mmCIF file of C-alpha atoms and ligand atoms in Angstrom:
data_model
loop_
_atom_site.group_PDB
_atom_site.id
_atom_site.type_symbol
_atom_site.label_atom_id
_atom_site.label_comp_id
_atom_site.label_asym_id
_atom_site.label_seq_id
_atom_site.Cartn_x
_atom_site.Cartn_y
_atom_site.Cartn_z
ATOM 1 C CA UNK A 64 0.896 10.358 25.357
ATOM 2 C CA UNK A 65 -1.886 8.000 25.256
ATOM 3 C CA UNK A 66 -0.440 5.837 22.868
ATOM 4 C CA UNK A 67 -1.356 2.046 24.544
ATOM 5 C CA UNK A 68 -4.884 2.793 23.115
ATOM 6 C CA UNK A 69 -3.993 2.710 19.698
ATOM 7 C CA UNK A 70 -5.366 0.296 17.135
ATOM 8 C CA UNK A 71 -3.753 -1.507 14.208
ATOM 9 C CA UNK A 72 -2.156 0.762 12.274
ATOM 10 C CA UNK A 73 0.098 0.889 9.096
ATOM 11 C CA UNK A 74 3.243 3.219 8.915
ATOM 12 C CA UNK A 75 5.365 3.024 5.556
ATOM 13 C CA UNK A 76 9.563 4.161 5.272
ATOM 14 C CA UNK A 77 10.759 5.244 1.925
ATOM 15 C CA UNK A 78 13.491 6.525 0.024
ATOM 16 C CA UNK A 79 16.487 6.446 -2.218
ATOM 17 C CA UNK A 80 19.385 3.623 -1.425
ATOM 18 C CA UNK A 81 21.224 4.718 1.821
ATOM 19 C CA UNK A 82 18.990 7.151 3.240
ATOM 20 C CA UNK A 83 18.886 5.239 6.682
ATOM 21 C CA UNK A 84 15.022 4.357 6.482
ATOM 22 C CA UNK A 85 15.733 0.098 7.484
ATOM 23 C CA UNK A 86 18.036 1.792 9.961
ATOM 24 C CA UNK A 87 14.878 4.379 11.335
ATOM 25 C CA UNK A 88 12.199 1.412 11.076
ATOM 26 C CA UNK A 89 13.908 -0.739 13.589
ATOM 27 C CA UNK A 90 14.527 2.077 15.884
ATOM 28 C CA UNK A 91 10.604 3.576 15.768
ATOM 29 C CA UNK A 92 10.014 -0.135 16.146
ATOM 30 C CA UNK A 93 12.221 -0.359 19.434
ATOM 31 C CA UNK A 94 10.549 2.859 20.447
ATOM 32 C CA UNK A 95 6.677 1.592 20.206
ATOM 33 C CA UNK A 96 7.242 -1.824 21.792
ATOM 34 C CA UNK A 97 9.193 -0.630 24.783
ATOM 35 C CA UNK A 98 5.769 1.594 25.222
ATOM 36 C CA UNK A 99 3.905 -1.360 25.306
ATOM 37 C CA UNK A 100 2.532 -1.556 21.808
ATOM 38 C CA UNK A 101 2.110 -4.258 19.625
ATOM 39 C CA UNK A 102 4.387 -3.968 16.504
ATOM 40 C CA UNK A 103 5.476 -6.014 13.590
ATOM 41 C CA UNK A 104 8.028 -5.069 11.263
ATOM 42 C CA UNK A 105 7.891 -6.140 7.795
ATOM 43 C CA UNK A 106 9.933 -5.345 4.303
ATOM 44 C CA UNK A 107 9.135 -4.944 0.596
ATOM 45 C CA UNK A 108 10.262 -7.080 -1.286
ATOM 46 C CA UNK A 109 9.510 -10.340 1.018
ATOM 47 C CA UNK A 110 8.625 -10.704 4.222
ATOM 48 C CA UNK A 111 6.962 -13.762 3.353
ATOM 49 C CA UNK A 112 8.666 -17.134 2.290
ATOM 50 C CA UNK A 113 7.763 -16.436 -1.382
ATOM 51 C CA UNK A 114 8.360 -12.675 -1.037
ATOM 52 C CA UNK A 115 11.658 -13.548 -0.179
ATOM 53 C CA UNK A 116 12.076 -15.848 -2.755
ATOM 54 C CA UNK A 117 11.034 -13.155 -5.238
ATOM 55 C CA UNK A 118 13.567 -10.498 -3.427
ATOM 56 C CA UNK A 119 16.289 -12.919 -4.225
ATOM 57 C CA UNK A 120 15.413 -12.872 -8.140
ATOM 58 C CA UNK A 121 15.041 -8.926 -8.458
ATOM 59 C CA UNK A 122 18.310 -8.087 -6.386
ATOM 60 C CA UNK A 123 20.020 -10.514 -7.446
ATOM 61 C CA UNK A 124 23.026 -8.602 -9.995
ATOM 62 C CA UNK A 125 23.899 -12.103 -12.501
ATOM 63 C CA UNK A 126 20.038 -10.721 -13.131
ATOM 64 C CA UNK A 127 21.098 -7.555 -14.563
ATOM 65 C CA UNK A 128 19.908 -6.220 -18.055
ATOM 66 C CA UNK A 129 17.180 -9.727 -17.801
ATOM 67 C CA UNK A 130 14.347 -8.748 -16.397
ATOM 68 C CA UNK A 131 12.240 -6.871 -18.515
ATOM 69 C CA UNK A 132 11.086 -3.515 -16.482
ATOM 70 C CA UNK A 133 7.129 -4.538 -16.761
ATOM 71 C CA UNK A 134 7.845 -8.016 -15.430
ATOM 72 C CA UNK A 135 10.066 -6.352 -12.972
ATOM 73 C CA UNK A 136 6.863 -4.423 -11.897
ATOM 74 C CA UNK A 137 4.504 -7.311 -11.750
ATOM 75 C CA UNK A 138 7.263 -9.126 -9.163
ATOM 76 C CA UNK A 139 7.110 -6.132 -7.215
ATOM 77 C CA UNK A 140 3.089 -6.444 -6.897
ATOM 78 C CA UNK A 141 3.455 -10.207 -6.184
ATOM 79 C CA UNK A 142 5.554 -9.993 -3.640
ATOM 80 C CA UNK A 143 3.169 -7.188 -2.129
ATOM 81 C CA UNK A 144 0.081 -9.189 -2.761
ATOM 82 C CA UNK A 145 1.644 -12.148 -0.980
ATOM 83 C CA UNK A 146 2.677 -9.893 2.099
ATOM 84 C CA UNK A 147 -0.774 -8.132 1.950
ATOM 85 C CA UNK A 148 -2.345 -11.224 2.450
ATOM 86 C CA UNK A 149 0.306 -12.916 4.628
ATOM 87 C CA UNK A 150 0.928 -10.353 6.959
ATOM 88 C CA UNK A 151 -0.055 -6.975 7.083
ATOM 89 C CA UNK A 152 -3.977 -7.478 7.129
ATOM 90 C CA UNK A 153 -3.896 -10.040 9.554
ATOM 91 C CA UNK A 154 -1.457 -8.113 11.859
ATOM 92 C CA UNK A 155 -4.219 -4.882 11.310
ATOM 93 C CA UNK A 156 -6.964 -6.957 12.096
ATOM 94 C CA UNK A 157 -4.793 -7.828 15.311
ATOM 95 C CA UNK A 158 -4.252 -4.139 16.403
ATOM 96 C CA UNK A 159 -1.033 -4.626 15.691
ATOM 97 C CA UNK A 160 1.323 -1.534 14.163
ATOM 98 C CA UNK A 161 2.400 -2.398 11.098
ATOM 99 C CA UNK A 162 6.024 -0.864 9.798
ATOM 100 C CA UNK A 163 6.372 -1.892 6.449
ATOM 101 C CA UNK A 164 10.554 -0.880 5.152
ATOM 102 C CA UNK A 165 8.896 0.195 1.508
ATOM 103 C CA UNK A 166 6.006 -0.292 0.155
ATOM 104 C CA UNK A 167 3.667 1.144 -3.213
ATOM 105 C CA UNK A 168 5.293 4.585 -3.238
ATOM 106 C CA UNK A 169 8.746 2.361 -3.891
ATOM 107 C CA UNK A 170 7.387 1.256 -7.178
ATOM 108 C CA UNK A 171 5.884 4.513 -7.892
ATOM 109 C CA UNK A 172 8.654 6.157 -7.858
ATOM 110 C CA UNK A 173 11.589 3.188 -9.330
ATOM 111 C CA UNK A 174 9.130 1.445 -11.550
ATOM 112 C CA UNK A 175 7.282 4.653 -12.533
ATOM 113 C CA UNK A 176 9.841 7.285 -12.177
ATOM 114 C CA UNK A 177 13.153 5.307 -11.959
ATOM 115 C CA UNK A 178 12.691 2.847 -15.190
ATOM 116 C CA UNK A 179 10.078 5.302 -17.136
ATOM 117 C CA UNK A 180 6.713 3.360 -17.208
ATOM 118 C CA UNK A 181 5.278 6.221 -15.813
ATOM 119 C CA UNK A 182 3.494 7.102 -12.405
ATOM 120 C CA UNK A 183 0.092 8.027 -13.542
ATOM 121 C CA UNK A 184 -0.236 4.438 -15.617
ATOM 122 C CA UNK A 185 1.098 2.422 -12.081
ATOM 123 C CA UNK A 186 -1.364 4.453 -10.624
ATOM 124 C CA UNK A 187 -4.115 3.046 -12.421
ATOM 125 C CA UNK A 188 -2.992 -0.176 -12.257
ATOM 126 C CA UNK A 189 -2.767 -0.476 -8.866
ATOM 127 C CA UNK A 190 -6.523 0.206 -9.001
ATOM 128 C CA UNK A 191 -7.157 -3.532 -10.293
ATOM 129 C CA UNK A 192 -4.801 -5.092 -7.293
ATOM 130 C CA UNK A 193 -7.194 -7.319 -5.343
ATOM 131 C CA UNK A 194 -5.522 -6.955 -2.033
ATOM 132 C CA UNK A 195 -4.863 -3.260 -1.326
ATOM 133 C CA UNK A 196 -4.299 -1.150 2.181
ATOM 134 C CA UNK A 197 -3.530 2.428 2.438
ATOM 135 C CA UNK A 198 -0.769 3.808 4.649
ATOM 136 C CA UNK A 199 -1.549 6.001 7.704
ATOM 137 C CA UNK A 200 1.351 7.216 7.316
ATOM 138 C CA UNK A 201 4.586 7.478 4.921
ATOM 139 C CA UNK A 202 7.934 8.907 5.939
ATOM 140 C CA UNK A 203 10.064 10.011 3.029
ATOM 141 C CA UNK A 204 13.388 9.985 4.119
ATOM 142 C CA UNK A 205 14.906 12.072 1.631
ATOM 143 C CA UNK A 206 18.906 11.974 0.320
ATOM 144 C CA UNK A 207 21.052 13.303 -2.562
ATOM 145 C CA UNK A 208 21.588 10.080 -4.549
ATOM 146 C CA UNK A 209 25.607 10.946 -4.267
ATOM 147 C CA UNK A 210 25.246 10.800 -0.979
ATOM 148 C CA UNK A 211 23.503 7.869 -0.728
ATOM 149 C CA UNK A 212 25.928 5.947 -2.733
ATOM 150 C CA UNK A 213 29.080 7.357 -0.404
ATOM 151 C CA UNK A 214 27.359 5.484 2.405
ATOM 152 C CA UNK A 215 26.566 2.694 0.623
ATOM 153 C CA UNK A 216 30.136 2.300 -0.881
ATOM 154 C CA UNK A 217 31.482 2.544 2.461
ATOM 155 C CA UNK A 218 28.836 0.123 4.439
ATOM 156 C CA UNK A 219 28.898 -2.898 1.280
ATOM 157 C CA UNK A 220 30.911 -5.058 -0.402
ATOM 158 C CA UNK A 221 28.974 -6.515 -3.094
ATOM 159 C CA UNK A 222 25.999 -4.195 -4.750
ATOM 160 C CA UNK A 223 22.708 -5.602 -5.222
ATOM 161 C CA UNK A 224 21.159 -4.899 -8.636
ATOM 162 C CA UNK A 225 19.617 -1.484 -7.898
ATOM 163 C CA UNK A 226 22.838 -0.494 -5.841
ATOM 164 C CA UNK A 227 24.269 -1.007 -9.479
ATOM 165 C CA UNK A 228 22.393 1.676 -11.541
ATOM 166 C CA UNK A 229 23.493 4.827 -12.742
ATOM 167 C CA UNK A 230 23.153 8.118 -10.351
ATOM 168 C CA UNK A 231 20.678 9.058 -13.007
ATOM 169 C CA UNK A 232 18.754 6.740 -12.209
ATOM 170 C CA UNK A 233 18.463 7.415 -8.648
ATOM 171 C CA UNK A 234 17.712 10.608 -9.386
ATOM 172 C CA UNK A 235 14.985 9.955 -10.706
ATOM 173 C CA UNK A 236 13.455 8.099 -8.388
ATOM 174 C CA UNK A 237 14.097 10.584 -5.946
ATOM 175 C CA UNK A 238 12.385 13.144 -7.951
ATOM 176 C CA UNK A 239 9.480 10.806 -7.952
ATOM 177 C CA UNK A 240 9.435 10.600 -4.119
ATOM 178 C CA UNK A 241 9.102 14.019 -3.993
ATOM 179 C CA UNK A 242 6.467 14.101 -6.995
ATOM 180 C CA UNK A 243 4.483 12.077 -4.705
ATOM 181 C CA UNK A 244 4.926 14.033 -1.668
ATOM 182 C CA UNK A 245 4.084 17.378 -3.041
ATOM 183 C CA UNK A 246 0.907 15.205 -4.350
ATOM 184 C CA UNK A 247 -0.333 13.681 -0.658
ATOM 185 C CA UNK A 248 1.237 16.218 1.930
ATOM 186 C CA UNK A 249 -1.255 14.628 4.612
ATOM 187 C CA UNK A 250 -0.155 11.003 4.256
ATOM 188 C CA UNK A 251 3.739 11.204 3.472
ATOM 189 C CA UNK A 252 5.998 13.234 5.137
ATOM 190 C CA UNK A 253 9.355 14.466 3.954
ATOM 191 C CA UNK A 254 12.420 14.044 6.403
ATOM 192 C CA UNK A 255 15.859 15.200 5.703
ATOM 193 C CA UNK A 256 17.888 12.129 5.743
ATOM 194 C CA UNK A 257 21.503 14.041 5.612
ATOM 195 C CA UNK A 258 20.763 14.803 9.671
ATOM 196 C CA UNK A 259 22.414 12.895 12.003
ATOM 197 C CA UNK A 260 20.786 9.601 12.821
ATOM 198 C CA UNK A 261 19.956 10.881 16.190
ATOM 199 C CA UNK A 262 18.297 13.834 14.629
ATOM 200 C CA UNK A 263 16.162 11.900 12.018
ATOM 201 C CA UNK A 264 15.163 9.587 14.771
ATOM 202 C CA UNK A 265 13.611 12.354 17.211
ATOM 203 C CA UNK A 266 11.916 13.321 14.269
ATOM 204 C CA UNK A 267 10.315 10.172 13.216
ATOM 205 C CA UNK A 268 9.261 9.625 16.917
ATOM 206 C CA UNK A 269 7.216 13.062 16.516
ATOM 207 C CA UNK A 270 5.450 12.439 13.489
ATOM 208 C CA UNK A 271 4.730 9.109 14.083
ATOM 209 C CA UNK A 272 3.423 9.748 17.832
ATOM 210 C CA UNK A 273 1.329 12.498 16.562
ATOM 211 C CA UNK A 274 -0.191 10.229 13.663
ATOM 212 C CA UNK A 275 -1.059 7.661 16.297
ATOM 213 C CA UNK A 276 -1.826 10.041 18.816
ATOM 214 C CA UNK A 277 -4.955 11.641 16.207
ATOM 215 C CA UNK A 278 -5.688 8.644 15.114
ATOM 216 C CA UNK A 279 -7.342 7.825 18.217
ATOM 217 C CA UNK A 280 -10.109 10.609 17.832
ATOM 218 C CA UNK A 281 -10.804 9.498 14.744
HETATM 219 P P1 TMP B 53 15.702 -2.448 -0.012
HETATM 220 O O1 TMP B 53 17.105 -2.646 -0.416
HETATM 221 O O2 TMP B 53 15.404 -1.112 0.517
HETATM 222 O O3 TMP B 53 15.179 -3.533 0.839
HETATM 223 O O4 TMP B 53 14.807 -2.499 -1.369
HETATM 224 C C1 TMP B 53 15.062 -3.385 -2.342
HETATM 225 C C2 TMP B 53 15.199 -2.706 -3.682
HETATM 226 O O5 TMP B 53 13.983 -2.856 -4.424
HETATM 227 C C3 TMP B 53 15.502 -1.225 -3.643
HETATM 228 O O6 TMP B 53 16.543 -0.981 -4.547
HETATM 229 C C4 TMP B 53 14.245 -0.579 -4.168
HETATM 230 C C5 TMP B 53 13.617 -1.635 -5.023
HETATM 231 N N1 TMP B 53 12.146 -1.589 -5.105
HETATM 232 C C6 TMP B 53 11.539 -1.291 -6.314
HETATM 233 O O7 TMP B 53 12.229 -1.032 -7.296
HETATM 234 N N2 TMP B 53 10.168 -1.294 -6.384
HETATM 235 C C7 TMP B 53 9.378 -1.611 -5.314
HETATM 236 O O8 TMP B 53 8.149 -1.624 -5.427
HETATM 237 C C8 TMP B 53 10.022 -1.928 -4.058
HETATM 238 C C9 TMP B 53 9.200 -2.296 -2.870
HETATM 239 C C10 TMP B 53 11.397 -1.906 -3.997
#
């Protein structure tokens, strides 16, 4: 594979709590740099000093029932506008591979989907952003919430604030995932997340070698 030749590049990981994506990004990431490529992993919310700062606020659960679902949403974009500018378009304009652990799909499909103020409207809105960059490539790695919240249970002592809503909730959200997929077959791809690890892993090595792979014809 004539990967070495491949420019700066921007791969997103999505999905429902406990579907394994954090777990996936860091291993694609091992996988690309011991080829020799240039890669920076990043994560929504923070991966910048106030990103973090702002990932503190929203996960935090003594937050809770405060924080109105819109403002909730504009955090979300903050954060992302701060890391935009930070991060991911300077490590681009580097050639550098950019793995981003969530990214506008995430609030498409808990702001949107998850809390109700609707995809099509966050849609729009992200229209206005000033600072925007489109994955090459999402992978959706998709779980039954239940599931999900059996690993979680088992891997974490103390919830965060989305680790604390209803399955309902997270069913939604997935739903939304998959809304979105159906919608953009090209760009996101849909991987079954109940595999084993190993299995999920040899996957996302083949569809992210073959987006980086064609991307060089391009
Ligand atoms: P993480 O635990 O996967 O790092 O994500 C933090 C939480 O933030 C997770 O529960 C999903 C949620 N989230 C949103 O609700 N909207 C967003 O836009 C993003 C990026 C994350």
């Amino acid at each position: 594979m004539t990967l070495k030749k491949v420019p700066g590049r921007f791969i997103t990981f999505e999905g429902i709590e406990g579907c394994g994506k954090s777990t996936q990004t860091r291993l694609l990431a091992d996988y690309l740099s011991s080829r020799g490529l240039k890669v920076l992993v990043t994560r929504e919310p923070g991966g910048t000093r106030l990103g973090e700062a702002i990932r503190k606020l929203l996960l935090d659960p003594a937050n809770a029932g405060r924080i109105d679902p819109r403002v909730e949403l504009l955090l979300y974009l903050a954060s992302r506008q701060q890391l935009l500018a930070e991060v991911i378009i300077p490590a681009r304009a580097a050639g550098k591979i950019v793995l981003c652990d969530r990214y506008e799909d995430a609030t498409l499909a808990y702001q949107g989907a998850g809390r109700g103020l609707g995809m099509e409207k966050i849609r729009r809105l992200l229209k206005f952003l000033p600072l925007r960059v489109q994955p090459d490539l999402t992978l959706l790695f998709d779980l039954d919430p239940a599931e999900g919240f059996r690993r979680i249970r088992k891997a974490k002592k103390t919830l965060d604030r989305f680790e604390r809503e209803k399955l309902d909730f997270h069913r939604k959200v997935r739903a939304g995932y998959l809304r979105i997929a159906r919608a953009e077959k090209k760009r996101v791809k849909v991987i079954n997340a109940a595999l084993p690890v190993k299995e999920v892993y040899r996957q996302v090595v083949k569809i992210a070698s073959q987006t980086l792979s064609s991307n060089l014809t391009r």
